[in-house]
Short mmCIF file of C-alpha atoms and ligand atoms in Angstrom, two decimals:
data_model
loop_
_atom_site.label_atom_id
_atom_site.label_comp_id
_atom_site.label_asym_id
_atom_site.label_seq_id
_atom_site.Cartn_x
_atom_site.Cartn_y
_atom_site.Cartn_z
CA MET A 1 14.55 4.82 -39.38
CA ILE A 2 13.39 2.94 -36.49
CA ILE A 3 14.08 -0.73 -35.75
CA LYS A 4 11.15 -2.30 -34.39
CA GLU A 5 11.65 -5.28 -32.00
CA ARG A 6 9.93 -7.48 -29.32
CA THR A 7 10.92 -8.91 -26.14
CA GLN A 8 9.09 -10.02 -22.96
CA VAL A 9 10.87 -7.87 -20.38
CA GLY A 10 12.49 -4.52 -21.24
CA ILE A 11 14.90 -3.55 -18.38
CA VAL A 12 16.16 0.07 -18.13
CA GLY A 13 19.36 0.21 -16.22
CA ALA A 14 22.49 -2.31 -15.98
CA GLY A 15 23.32 -1.80 -12.44
CA PRO A 16 22.93 -4.75 -10.03
CA ALA A 17 19.09 -4.88 -10.00
CA GLY A 18 18.55 -4.75 -13.82
CA LEU A 19 21.36 -7.26 -14.54
CA LEU A 20 20.23 -9.60 -11.83
CA LEU A 21 16.73 -9.52 -12.98
CA SER A 22 17.82 -10.22 -16.50
CA HIS A 23 19.59 -13.30 -15.06
CA LEU A 24 16.94 -14.55 -12.86
CA LEU A 25 14.45 -14.18 -15.88
CA ALA A 26 16.55 -16.04 -18.11
CA LEU A 27 16.57 -19.04 -15.59
CA GLY A 28 12.87 -18.91 -15.74
CA GLY A 29 12.81 -18.99 -19.61
CA ILE A 30 11.82 -15.39 -19.88
CA GLU A 31 13.88 -13.32 -22.39
CA SER A 32 14.72 -9.57 -21.73
CA VAL A 33 16.62 -6.54 -23.27
CA VAL A 34 18.69 -4.39 -20.90
CA VAL A 35 19.32 -0.83 -21.87
CA GLU A 36 22.04 1.31 -20.03
CA LYS A 37 23.05 4.74 -20.68
CA ARG A 38 26.72 4.30 -19.42
CA SER A 39 29.35 2.17 -20.95
CA GLN A 40 30.20 -1.23 -19.89
CA ALA A 41 33.64 0.04 -18.48
CA HIS A 42 32.02 2.40 -16.50
CA CYS A 43 29.31 0.06 -14.82
CA GLU A 44 32.38 -2.09 -14.04
CA ALA A 45 34.30 0.40 -12.50
CA ARG A 46 32.18 2.51 -10.23
CA GLN A 47 32.62 2.17 -6.57
CA ARG A 48 29.59 1.66 -4.32
CA ALA A 49 28.94 -0.08 -1.02
CA GLY A 50 30.18 -3.74 -0.50
CA MET A 51 28.32 -5.10 2.49
CA LEU A 52 26.04 -8.31 1.69
CA GLU A 53 23.37 -9.71 3.96
CA SER A 54 23.72 -13.38 4.30
CA THR A 55 20.34 -13.70 2.71
CA THR A 56 21.68 -11.68 -0.23
CA VAL A 57 24.77 -14.28 -0.45
CA GLU A 58 22.52 -17.27 -0.30
CA LEU A 59 20.35 -15.99 -3.18
CA LEU A 60 23.39 -15.33 -5.39
CA ARG A 61 24.65 -18.75 -4.65
CA GLU A 62 21.48 -20.31 -5.40
CA VAL A 63 21.45 -18.71 -8.89
CA GLY A 64 24.74 -19.71 -9.71
CA LEU A 65 26.56 -16.39 -9.13
CA GLY A 66 28.52 -17.80 -6.12
CA GLY A 67 31.72 -18.46 -7.59
CA ARG A 68 33.99 -15.55 -7.28
CA LEU A 69 31.84 -14.29 -4.29
CA ASP A 70 32.72 -17.44 -2.13
CA ARG A 71 36.50 -17.24 -3.28
CA GLU A 72 37.19 -13.61 -2.87
CA GLY A 73 34.27 -12.44 -0.48
CA LEU A 74 35.19 -11.73 3.18
CA GLU A 75 32.77 -13.37 5.65
CA HIS A 76 32.24 -11.52 8.89
CA ASP A 77 30.54 -12.57 12.08
CA GLY A 78 29.44 -9.27 12.91
CA ILE A 79 30.57 -5.44 13.26
CA TYR A 80 32.37 -3.20 15.76
CA LEU A 81 30.41 -0.35 17.36
CA GLN A 82 32.67 2.49 18.81
CA PHE A 83 31.68 5.43 20.90
CA ASP A 84 33.16 7.39 23.65
CA GLY A 85 36.62 5.93 22.72
CA GLU A 86 35.70 2.27 23.30
CA ARG A 87 35.24 -0.28 20.60
CA HIS A 88 32.68 -3.19 21.11
CA HIS A 89 32.13 -6.20 19.13
CA LEU A 90 28.62 -7.38 18.15
CA ASN A 91 28.51 -10.98 16.93
CA PHE A 92 25.52 -11.23 14.56
CA ARG A 93 26.02 -14.77 13.83
CA GLU A 94 25.57 -15.75 17.52
CA LEU A 95 22.67 -13.26 17.99
CA THR A 96 20.77 -14.43 15.05
CA GLY A 97 21.53 -18.09 14.95
CA GLY A 98 23.77 -18.32 12.07
CA ARG A 99 23.46 -15.31 9.80
CA TRP A 100 26.49 -13.36 8.86
CA ILE A 101 27.66 -10.59 6.38
CA THR A 102 29.93 -10.85 3.47
CA ILE A 103 32.29 -7.94 2.04
CA TYR A 104 32.13 -8.27 -1.64
CA ALA A 105 32.00 -5.01 -3.71
CA GLN A 106 28.96 -4.15 -5.70
CA THR A 107 31.17 -3.58 -8.72
CA GLU A 108 32.50 -7.11 -8.49
CA ILE A 109 28.83 -8.37 -8.50
CA VAL A 110 28.27 -6.12 -11.70
CA ARG A 111 31.26 -7.72 -13.24
CA ASP A 112 30.12 -11.31 -12.40
CA LEU A 113 26.68 -10.53 -13.73
CA ILE A 114 27.78 -8.97 -17.07
CA ALA A 115 29.93 -12.01 -17.56
CA ALA A 116 27.12 -14.33 -16.90
CA ARG A 117 24.73 -12.52 -19.03
CA GLN A 118 27.24 -12.16 -21.93
CA ALA A 119 28.30 -15.71 -21.80
CA HIS A 120 24.33 -16.46 -22.56
CA GLY A 121 24.24 -14.13 -25.33
CA ALA A 122 22.02 -11.80 -23.56
CA ALA A 123 21.15 -8.52 -25.15
CA LEU A 124 22.85 -5.87 -23.14
CA GLU A 125 22.84 -2.45 -24.80
CA PHE A 126 25.41 -0.17 -23.03
CA GLY A 127 25.81 3.53 -24.07
CA ALA A 128 22.25 3.85 -24.83
CA THR A 129 20.94 7.54 -25.20
CA ASP A 130 17.44 9.15 -25.40
CA THR A 131 15.90 6.26 -23.47
CA GLU A 132 12.12 6.57 -22.95
CA VAL A 133 9.13 4.31 -22.06
CA ALA A 134 5.80 4.88 -23.61
CA ASP A 135 2.30 3.32 -23.96
CA LEU A 136 2.31 2.38 -20.19
CA ASP A 137 -1.36 1.98 -20.11
CA SER A 138 -1.38 -0.82 -23.06
CA SER A 139 -0.52 -4.36 -22.55
CA ARG A 140 2.32 -3.98 -24.79
CA PRO A 141 4.40 -0.90 -23.26
CA LEU A 142 7.38 0.44 -25.45
CA LEU A 143 10.94 0.93 -24.73
CA ARG A 144 12.64 3.17 -27.13
CA TYR A 145 16.41 4.17 -27.07
CA THR A 146 19.23 4.92 -29.48
CA ASP A 147 21.93 2.60 -29.34
CA ALA A 148 25.75 3.34 -29.31
CA ALA A 149 26.00 3.23 -33.21
CA GLY A 150 23.16 5.91 -33.38
CA ARG A 151 20.44 3.62 -34.37
CA ARG A 152 16.87 4.29 -33.02
CA HIS A 153 15.10 1.19 -31.44
CA GLN A 154 11.48 0.79 -30.38
CA VAL A 155 11.10 -2.55 -28.38
CA ALA A 156 7.56 -3.80 -27.64
CA CYS A 157 7.46 -5.44 -24.14
CA ASP A 158 5.17 -7.37 -22.08
CA ALA A 159 6.30 -5.63 -18.93
CA ILE A 160 9.20 -2.94 -18.43
CA ALA A 161 11.49 -2.82 -15.24
CA GLY A 162 12.70 0.33 -14.26
CA CYS A 163 16.15 -0.37 -12.64
CA ASP A 164 17.67 2.86 -13.72
CA GLY A 165 18.41 4.39 -10.15
CA PHE A 166 17.06 7.41 -8.35
CA HIS A 167 17.75 9.84 -11.25
CA GLY A 168 16.43 7.49 -13.97
CA VAL A 169 13.82 7.88 -16.64
CA THR A 170 11.19 5.43 -15.56
CA ARG A 171 9.89 6.69 -12.37
CA PRO A 172 9.22 10.26 -13.79
CA SER A 173 7.52 8.44 -16.76
CA ILE A 174 4.68 7.50 -14.46
CA PRO A 175 1.62 9.84 -15.23
CA ARG A 176 1.33 12.59 -12.74
CA GLY A 177 -0.89 11.65 -9.68
CA ARG A 178 -0.36 7.97 -10.18
CA LEU A 179 2.59 7.54 -7.95
CA ARG A 180 0.29 7.82 -4.84
CA THR A 181 3.04 8.86 -2.26
CA VAL A 182 6.51 10.08 -2.29
CA TYR A 183 8.31 9.98 1.24
CA GLU A 184 11.43 11.87 1.58
CA ARG A 185 14.02 13.21 3.96
CA SER A 186 17.56 14.61 3.55
CA TYR A 187 20.44 14.68 6.18
CA PRO A 188 22.83 17.65 6.73
CA TYR A 189 25.80 15.49 6.03
CA GLY A 190 27.49 13.39 3.61
CA TRP A 191 30.13 10.73 3.31
CA LEU A 192 33.60 11.17 1.92
CA GLY A 193 34.52 7.66 0.89
CA ILE A 194 38.13 6.32 -0.08
CA LEU A 195 39.48 3.42 -1.52
CA ALA A 196 43.13 2.97 -0.32
CA ALA A 197 46.11 0.58 -0.79
CA ALA A 198 46.25 0.22 2.94
CA PRO A 199 45.54 -3.35 4.66
CA PRO A 200 42.49 -3.00 6.64
CA SER A 201 43.38 -2.13 10.46
CA THR A 202 40.42 -4.26 11.60
CA ASP A 203 39.17 -7.73 11.03
CA GLU A 204 35.68 -6.65 10.96
CA VAL A 205 33.90 -3.16 9.86
CA ILE A 206 33.97 -0.53 12.58
CA TYR A 207 31.21 2.02 12.82
CA CYS A 208 32.19 4.90 14.96
CA ARG A 209 30.58 7.88 16.63
CA HIS A 210 32.82 10.67 17.50
CA GLU A 211 32.04 14.22 18.54
CA ASN A 212 33.69 15.46 15.15
CA GLY A 213 31.55 13.18 13.42
CA PHE A 214 30.87 9.41 12.21
CA ALA A 215 33.72 7.47 10.78
CA LEU A 216 33.50 3.83 8.97
CA HIS A 217 36.48 1.40 8.39
CA SER A 218 35.34 -1.08 6.10
CA MET A 219 37.66 -3.00 3.34
CA ARG A 220 37.52 -4.63 -0.06
CA THR A 221 40.57 -7.30 -0.04
CA PRO A 222 43.20 -8.04 2.68
CA ARG A 223 45.12 -5.24 0.95
CA ILE A 224 42.55 -2.63 0.16
CA GLY A 225 40.70 -0.38 2.73
CA ARG A 226 37.44 1.30 2.14
CA LEU A 227 36.96 3.95 4.81
CA TYR A 228 34.26 6.86 5.12
CA LEU A 229 34.17 10.11 6.97
CA GLN A 230 30.94 12.16 7.68
CA VAL A 231 31.52 15.67 6.10
CA PRO A 232 28.98 18.57 6.03
CA ALA A 233 26.39 18.37 3.20
CA GLY A 234 27.71 19.95 -0.06
CA GLU A 235 31.27 19.84 1.01
CA ASP A 236 33.88 20.40 -1.58
CA ILE A 237 36.36 17.30 -1.97
CA ALA A 238 39.10 19.75 -2.62
CA ARG A 239 39.11 20.76 1.07
CA TRP A 240 40.33 17.10 1.83
CA PRO A 241 43.79 16.40 0.68
CA ASP A 242 44.93 12.92 1.38
CA ASP A 243 46.70 13.97 4.85
CA ARG A 244 43.71 15.56 6.12
CA ILE A 245 41.62 12.56 5.43
CA TRP A 246 44.09 10.15 7.07
CA ASP A 247 44.46 12.42 10.12
CA GLU A 248 40.70 12.88 10.54
CA LEU A 249 40.05 8.96 10.44
CA SER A 250 42.77 8.37 12.85
CA ARG A 251 41.40 10.94 15.12
CA ARG A 252 37.88 9.70 15.15
CA MET A 253 38.64 6.12 15.25
CA ALA A 254 41.47 6.24 17.95
CA VAL A 255 41.28 3.74 20.78
CA PRO A 256 44.31 3.03 23.20
CA GLY A 257 46.79 0.54 21.65
CA TRP A 258 45.30 0.63 18.03
CA GLU A 259 46.70 2.39 15.11
CA LEU A 260 45.10 3.00 11.58
CA THR A 261 47.42 1.79 8.82
CA THR A 262 47.53 4.62 5.94
CA GLY A 263 48.55 4.12 2.63
CA PRO A 264 47.97 5.71 -0.95
CA ILE A 265 44.59 6.84 -1.62
CA LEU A 266 43.38 5.12 -4.89
CA GLU A 267 39.99 7.02 -5.22
CA LYS A 268 37.86 9.45 -3.20
CA GLY A 269 34.45 10.88 -3.60
CA ILE A 270 31.62 12.62 -1.61
CA THR A 271 27.87 11.06 -1.61
CA SER A 272 25.04 12.97 -0.12
CA MET A 273 22.57 11.21 2.06
CA ARG A 274 18.89 10.96 1.72
CA SER A 275 16.00 8.63 2.39
CA PHE A 276 13.21 8.32 -0.39
CA VAL A 277 10.36 5.79 -0.95
CA ALA A 278 7.88 6.03 -3.68
CA ALA A 279 4.82 4.09 -3.55
CA PRO A 280 3.46 2.10 -5.20
CA MET A 281 6.51 0.55 -6.96
CA ARG A 282 4.31 -0.27 -9.94
CA TYR A 283 2.25 1.53 -12.37
CA GLN A 284 0.37 -0.75 -15.00
CA ARG A 285 2.96 -3.01 -16.50
CA LEU A 286 6.02 -0.75 -15.37
CA PHE A 287 7.54 -2.14 -12.29
CA LEU A 288 10.29 -0.02 -10.40
CA ALA A 289 13.08 -1.87 -8.24
CA GLY A 290 16.15 -0.80 -6.45
CA ASP A 291 17.25 3.01 -6.15
CA ALA A 292 14.63 3.93 -8.87
CA ALA A 293 11.92 3.25 -6.23
CA HIS A 294 13.77 3.89 -2.89
CA ILE A 295 17.14 5.40 -1.51
CA VAL A 296 18.38 4.91 1.93
CA PRO A 297 21.24 6.64 3.53
CA PRO A 298 24.37 4.40 3.10
CA THR A 299 24.80 3.55 7.08
CA GLY A 300 23.83 -0.03 7.52
CA ALA A 301 24.52 -0.85 3.86
CA LYS A 302 20.96 -1.58 2.82
CA GLY A 303 20.82 -0.15 -0.74
CA LEU A 304 22.15 -3.11 -2.64
CA ASN A 305 20.51 -5.63 -0.49
CA LEU A 306 17.00 -4.04 -0.99
CA ALA A 307 17.79 -4.06 -4.79
CA VAL A 308 18.51 -7.75 -4.73
CA ALA A 309 15.64 -8.30 -2.69
CA ASP A 310 13.22 -6.33 -4.93
CA VAL A 311 14.52 -8.23 -8.03
CA ALA A 312 14.07 -11.66 -6.48
CA ALA A 313 10.49 -10.69 -6.01
CA LEU A 314 9.98 -9.18 -9.52
CA ALA A 315 11.47 -11.89 -11.24
CA THR A 316 9.22 -14.40 -9.55
CA ALA A 317 6.24 -12.21 -10.22
CA LEU A 318 6.98 -11.66 -13.93
CA ILE A 319 7.61 -15.22 -14.51
CA ARG A 320 4.36 -16.25 -12.88
CA LEU A 321 2.86 -13.53 -14.89
CA LEU A 322 4.40 -14.12 -18.39
CA ARG A 323 4.84 -17.79 -18.30
CA ASP A 324 1.81 -18.94 -16.29
CA GLY A 325 -0.57 -16.03 -17.14
CA GLU A 326 -1.19 -15.61 -13.21
CA PRO A 327 -1.04 -11.90 -12.24
CA ASP A 328 -1.23 -12.58 -8.43
CA LEU A 329 2.34 -12.20 -7.51
CA ALA A 330 2.80 -9.10 -9.77
CA ASP A 331 -0.20 -7.43 -7.87
CA ALA A 332 1.29 -8.33 -4.57
CA TYR A 333 4.95 -7.17 -5.77
CA SER A 334 4.66 -3.51 -4.65
CA ASP A 335 3.23 -4.18 -0.97
CA GLN A 336 5.60 -7.10 -0.23
CA CYS A 337 8.76 -5.00 -1.19
CA LEU A 338 7.50 -1.89 0.56
CA GLU A 339 7.38 -3.92 3.84
CA ARG A 340 10.94 -4.72 3.64
CA VAL A 341 11.91 -1.43 2.36
CA TRP A 342 10.37 0.40 5.20
CA ARG A 343 12.03 -1.84 7.60
CA ALA A 344 15.45 -1.13 6.00
CA THR A 345 14.54 2.69 5.78
CA TYR A 346 13.95 2.56 9.60
CA LEU A 347 17.26 0.74 10.04
CA ALA A 348 19.25 2.98 8.00
CA CYS A 349 17.73 6.23 9.22
CA TRP A 350 17.96 5.01 12.95
CA MET A 351 21.62 4.00 12.41
CA THR A 352 22.45 7.26 10.72
CA THR A 353 20.93 9.39 13.25
CA MET A 354 22.48 7.56 16.19
CA LEU A 355 26.15 7.75 14.77
CA HIS A 356 26.23 11.09 13.05
CA VAL A 357 26.96 14.43 14.94
CA VAL A 358 25.38 17.58 13.56
CA PRO A 359 27.65 20.43 14.50
CA GLY A 360 26.35 22.38 17.25
CA GLN A 361 23.86 19.92 18.06
CA ASP A 362 22.43 20.08 21.57
CA SER A 363 23.61 18.14 24.51
CA PHE A 364 20.41 16.34 25.03
CA GLU A 365 20.69 14.91 21.31
CA SER A 366 24.33 13.66 22.10
CA ALA A 367 23.39 12.03 25.29
CA LEU A 368 20.60 10.14 23.84
CA GLN A 369 23.09 8.93 20.88
CA LEU A 370 25.23 7.61 23.61
CA ALA A 371 22.54 6.09 25.73
CA GLN A 372 21.27 4.06 22.54
CA LEU A 373 24.84 2.82 21.68
CA ARG A 374 25.37 1.79 25.31
CA ASN A 375 22.13 0.05 25.39
CA LEU A 376 23.05 -1.75 22.06
CA VAL A 377 26.18 -3.20 23.64
CA THR A 378 24.93 -4.02 26.76
CA SER A 379 21.42 -5.44 26.16
CA ARG A 380 21.19 -8.78 24.31
CA ALA A 381 17.84 -7.95 23.09
CA ALA A 382 18.69 -4.40 21.67
CA ALA A 383 21.82 -6.21 19.89
CA THR A 384 19.59 -8.75 18.58
CA MET A 385 17.38 -6.23 16.95
CA LEU A 386 20.22 -4.66 15.16
CA ALA A 387 21.72 -8.05 14.32
CA GLU A 388 18.44 -9.11 12.88
CA ASN A 389 17.77 -6.21 10.67
CA TYR A 390 21.21 -5.82 9.62
CA THR A 391 21.78 -9.48 8.44
CA GLY A 392 18.69 -9.42 6.23
CA TYR A 393 15.03 -9.77 6.59
CA ALA A 394 14.30 -13.41 5.30
CA PRO A 395 15.57 -16.30 3.51
CA LEU A 396 14.96 -14.78 -0.05
CA ARG A 397 14.22 -17.75 -2.19
CA TYR A 398 14.10 -17.49 -5.93
CA ALA A 399 11.39 -19.87 -6.51
CA PRO A 400 8.72 -18.96 -9.29
CA SER A 401 6.38 -21.39 -7.90
CA THR A 402 6.56 -19.99 -4.37
CA ARG A 403 3.76 -17.73 -3.20
CA LEU A 404 5.32 -14.80 -1.69
CA ALA A 405 2.92 -14.23 1.04
CA PRO A 406 3.99 -12.16 4.13
CA THR A 407 4.52 -15.45 5.75
CA ALA A 408 7.16 -16.29 3.38
CA LEU A 409 8.84 -13.09 3.82
CA TRP A 410 8.51 -13.18 7.52
CA PRO A 411 8.48 -16.71 8.66
CA TRP A 412 9.00 -16.20 12.09
CA VAL A 413 5.64 -14.26 12.39
CA ALA A 414 3.72 -17.04 11.06
C1 LIG B 1 30.26 -0.33 3.55
C2 LIG B 1 29.31 0.60 3.32
C3 LIG B 1 28.31 0.87 4.22
O1 LIG B 1 27.60 1.94 3.91
C4 LIG B 1 28.24 0.27 5.45
O2 LIG B 1 27.25 0.53 6.17
C5 LIG B 1 29.17 -0.74 5.63
C6 LIG B 1 30.10 -1.04 4.54
C7 LIG B 1 31.32 -0.86 2.47
O3 LIG B 1 31.31 0.09 1.39
O4 LIG B 1 31.96 -1.58 2.69
#
């Protein structure tokens, strides 16, 4: 028995991209079904990044998702850059004429989105298995899945959004040879991340280059710290008991007169690092968004912000296509997103290679890293370049009637 259904947009994945897309589409009068293989509890608990560009914050506020974000988010003017045992502050708000960053965990955004969707009676299917997309060459692509109760569904859609992450099913379902290009780079290190019941020892995030490797001090609340250490690729977490993690964080981030506050480690895990871009981000009526289309290494925290930007453009394009019958924005979707994706890919790759140390790297490489860092803290032009790219790429407006021409994405270029 297969249950046959119909919706306008079938969305695979209930991470921030899929959920926000469903929310934005609903605001534009477009119905959707969201299918997710994990449980709701899993989606609401997984720890990811937590740094929002001001453009992301503005978009979330504009679409009614700013309540808890504004109450609990921690607004920062900039970041600290540390190298050679010195810590320097870069004030992004001042450098960009008002843009900032907000610490608010991705997992909190997911909770807010699930609550908002469920309050509107949205169709969210958690715990789905055997999800597949089919008939991509027709104007009615199909989304099939088995729900948590074991019933098989087939949903006829006007469009399908692949928001199912790097390992999802949607990108591989594009026929061979039709994804024109895949760009990829892996890095010989990963990040060991901890969540700790330790009040942050800093008012703003510290990015630190040290001979032993990179370290990052971020936070989640005034009582919970989020910290990361560069470790070798493929490292075994068992080699990192809590004391060793705190010792190494203290060593790498040491500056005279400053002390790192430690506390119980609530969670720890290792993430590998890669850059990946699939192009185009569309095949017929299947549109990829977020990690399904591109991955950045975490340095610079672009992943979530890119996903939000993709989805703002995609919602606008799908509303225009399905409500007004105009395909122009859908046709422009991939090119417009990829422009921003490549800017962020550049930023993330540059910050990563400037701040991470490969064991045994030659002295020329080390001297170049230090020269770049010194340039950033002494040249206003260099610092402004980092500040502009870090805080977001354009005022992302969710406006179905707005033509998302390059001039709308890059107003200062016009
Ligand atoms: C965080 C993560 C990042 O990758 C980053 O560059 C800054 C902050 C975070 O988890 O808070």
